mmCIF file of C-alpha atoms in Angstrom:
data_model
loop_
_atom_site.group_PDB
_atom_site.id
_atom_site.type_symbol
_atom_site.label_atom_id
_atom_site.label_comp_id
_atom_site.label_asym_id
_atom_site.label_seq_id
_atom_site.Cartn_x
_atom_site.Cartn_y
_atom_site.Cartn_z
ATOM 1 C CA GLN A 1 -58.123 28.010 82.042
ATOM 2 C CA GLU A 2 -59.628 30.990 83.971
ATOM 3 C CA HIS A 3 -61.795 30.769 86.843
ATOM 4 C CA LEU A 4 -63.497 32.394 89.325
ATOM 5 C CA VAL A 5 -64.426 31.798 93.032
ATOM 6 C CA GLU A 6 -67.533 32.935 94.947
ATOM 7 C CA SER A 7 -67.982 33.477 98.543
ATOM 8 C CA GLY A 8 -68.978 35.350 101.920
ATOM 9 C CA GLY A 9 -72.622 35.210 101.179
ATOM 10 C CA GLY A 10 -74.799 34.848 103.435
ATOM 11 C CA SER A 11 -78.361 35.246 106.059
ATOM 12 C CA VAL A 12 -78.227 38.802 107.341
ATOM 13 C CA GLN A 13 -80.777 41.371 108.608
ATOM 14 C CA ALA A 14 -81.154 44.465 107.236
ATOM 15 C CA GLY A 15 -78.538 46.889 108.455
ATOM 16 C CA GLY A 16 -76.479 44.536 108.374
ATOM 17 C CA SER A 17 -72.927 43.829 106.214
ATOM 18 C CA LEU A 18 -71.449 41.261 104.130
ATOM 19 C CA THR A 19 -67.744 40.723 102.751
ATOM 20 C CA LEU A 20 -67.948 38.583 99.460
ATOM 21 C CA SER A 21 -64.448 37.495 98.158
ATOM 22 C CA CYS A 22 -64.048 36.310 94.918
ATOM 23 C CA ALA A 23 -60.673 34.543 93.905
ATOM 24 C CA ALA A 24 -59.333 34.689 90.315
ATOM 25 C CA SER A 25 -57.123 32.602 88.897
ATOM 26 C CA GLY A 26 -55.281 32.031 85.166
ATOM 27 C CA PHE A 27 -56.226 35.316 83.813
ATOM 28 C CA THR A 28 -52.926 36.713 82.268
ATOM 29 C CA TYR A 29 -53.743 40.220 81.201
ATOM 30 C CA THR A 30 -51.543 42.450 83.105
ATOM 31 C CA THR A 31 -54.545 43.615 84.345
ATOM 32 C CA TYR A 32 -58.588 43.365 83.891
ATOM 33 C CA CYS A 33 -62.250 44.338 84.349
ATOM 34 C CA MET A 34 -64.132 42.306 87.523
ATOM 35 C CA SER A 35 -67.438 43.106 88.304
ATOM 36 C CA TRP A 36 -69.578 41.978 90.540
ATOM 37 C CA PHE A 37 -73.534 41.740 88.833
ATOM 38 C CA ARG A 38 -76.502 40.090 91.572
ATOM 39 C CA GLN A 39 -79.932 38.839 90.813
ATOM 40 C CA ALA A 40 -82.521 38.325 92.277
ATOM 41 C CA PRO A 41 -85.800 35.390 91.764
ATOM 42 C CA GLY A 42 -87.837 37.343 88.911
ATOM 43 C CA LYS A 43 -86.299 40.078 87.738
ATOM 44 C CA GLU A 44 -82.935 40.313 85.080
ATOM 45 C CA ARG A 45 -79.194 40.243 86.354
ATOM 46 C CA GLU A 46 -78.085 43.684 87.946
ATOM 47 C CA GLY A 47 -74.702 45.286 87.231
ATOM 48 C CA VAL A 48 -73.728 46.468 90.598
ATOM 49 C CA ALA A 49 -70.366 47.334 91.168
ATOM 50 C CA SER A 50 -66.478 47.293 88.461
ATOM 51 C CA MET A 51 -63.148 48.084 88.192
ATOM 52 C CA TYR A 52 -59.890 47.087 86.718
ATOM 53 C CA THR A 53 -57.013 44.920 89.224
ATOM 54 C CA ASP A 54 -54.626 47.243 88.858
ATOM 55 C CA GLY A 55 -57.326 49.976 90.582
ATOM 56 C CA GLY A 56 -58.945 51.656 88.079
ATOM 57 C CA SER A 57 -62.329 53.048 86.515
ATOM 58 C CA ILE A 58 -64.191 51.829 89.576
ATOM 59 C CA TYR A 59 -67.340 52.095 89.465
ATOM 60 C CA VAL A 60 -70.316 51.622 91.716
ATOM 61 C CA ALA A 61 -74.229 51.896 90.265
ATOM 62 C CA ASN A 62 -76.585 53.995 91.919
ATOM 63 C CA SER A 63 -78.851 51.628 93.892
ATOM 64 C CA VAL A 64 -76.230 50.748 95.500
ATOM 65 C CA LYS A 65 -73.823 53.370 95.956
ATOM 66 C CA GLY A 66 -72.826 54.865 99.151
ATOM 67 C CA ARG A 67 -73.518 52.289 100.884
ATOM 68 C CA PHE A 68 -71.444 48.488 98.953
ATOM 69 C CA THR A 69 -67.363 49.419 98.144
ATOM 70 C CA ILE A 70 -65.276 47.043 95.794
ATOM 71 C CA SER A 71 -62.236 46.559 95.535
ATOM 72 C CA HIS A 72 -59.017 44.645 94.532
ATOM 73 C CA ASP A 73 -56.103 42.885 96.101
ATOM 74 C CA ASN A 74 -53.627 42.140 93.208
ATOM 75 C CA ALA A 75 -51.325 39.805 95.498
ATOM 76 C CA LYS A 76 -54.322 37.616 96.764
ATOM 77 C CA ASN A 77 -56.159 37.955 92.847
ATOM 78 C CA THR A 78 -58.902 38.268 94.540
ATOM 79 C CA LEU A 79 -62.121 41.189 93.880
ATOM 80 C CA TYR A 80 -63.985 42.673 97.206
ATOM 81 C CA LEU A 81 -67.734 43.612 97.341
ATOM 82 C CA GLN A 82 -68.734 45.384 101.395
ATOM 83 C CA MET A 83 -71.847 45.541 102.006
ATOM 84 C CA ASN A 84 -72.991 48.470 104.477
ATOM 85 C CA ASN A 85 -76.475 48.391 105.603
ATOM 86 C CA LEU A 86 -78.215 45.573 103.775
ATOM 87 C CA LYS A 87 -82.012 46.123 102.612
ATOM 88 C CA PRO A 88 -84.112 43.338 101.859
ATOM 89 C CA ASP A 89 -84.179 44.522 98.114
ATOM 90 C CA ASP A 90 -80.445 43.742 98.297
ATOM 91 C CA THR A 91 -81.269 39.519 98.984
ATOM 92 C CA ALA A 92 -80.188 38.293 95.736
ATOM 93 C CA MET A 93 -77.847 35.797 94.129
ATOM 94 C CA TYR A 94 -74.117 38.336 93.065
ATOM 95 C CA TYR A 95 -72.128 36.650 90.741
ATOM 96 C CA CYS A 96 -68.433 37.498 89.740
ATOM 97 C CA ALA A 97 -67.575 38.286 86.094
ATOM 98 C CA ALA A 98 -64.238 39.677 84.196
ATOM 99 C CA GLU A 99 -63.553 40.072 80.920
ATOM 100 C CA HIS A 100 -59.975 42.028 78.935
ATOM 101 C CA SER A 101 -61.837 45.330 79.149
ATOM 102 C CA CYS A 102 -65.219 47.133 79.997
ATOM 103 C CA ALA A 103 -66.397 50.687 79.161
ATOM 104 C CA TYR A 104 -66.686 52.821 82.902
ATOM 105 C CA GLY A 105 -70.313 52.210 83.807
ATOM 106 C CA VAL A 106 -71.419 50.367 81.094
ATOM 107 C CA MET A 107 -72.515 47.062 82.823
ATOM 108 C CA ASP A 108 -73.770 44.541 80.563
ATOM 109 C CA ASP A 109 -73.602 40.812 81.670
ATOM 110 C CA TYR A 110 -73.579 39.444 77.818
ATOM 111 C CA GLU A 111 -70.007 41.664 77.807
ATOM 112 C CA TYR A 112 -68.446 38.860 79.945
ATOM 113 C CA ALA A 113 -66.476 35.755 79.299
ATOM 114 C CA HIS A 114 -66.099 34.098 82.565
ATOM 115 C CA TRP A 115 -67.964 33.849 85.806
ATOM 116 C CA GLY A 116 -68.164 32.764 88.885
ATOM 117 C CA GLN A 117 -70.711 30.046 90.795
ATOM 118 C CA GLY A 118 -72.631 33.223 92.660
ATOM 119 C CA THR A 119 -73.016 33.577 96.151
ATOM 120 C CA GLN A 120 -76.014 33.816 97.797
ATOM 121 C CA VAL A 121 -77.153 37.285 100.134
ATOM 122 C CA THR A 122 -80.789 36.988 102.043
ATOM 123 C CA VAL A 123 -81.259 39.735 104.860
ATOM 124 C CA SER A 124 -84.279 39.768 106.587
ATOM 125 C CA SER A 125 -86.210 43.009 107.528
#
């Protein structure tokens, strides 16, 4: 049974940093696509970044490019999202998602069958 568990959210002031983690278990693919999405209150879910667990096809949305970094540790089966220079507009629930494959730069949430429970990020001005 595939399972994703996010952690690392919290409250920070603008300009601060946070690192989110997503621990994966039960996936049997040699490599698969893992992504970060976020959803702010009253807004649609937005794709933030994605990559394959073998390190390929790293994509970061323009809205966070230069501030957010996605990475994956195979030994720990864990996906990370390093978030620097956080802004109040980054406030959202952040979700980890996984699927066997994903198209580069196309972050449609309906394409993903596996989701974590989410972790809240709140950035104050």
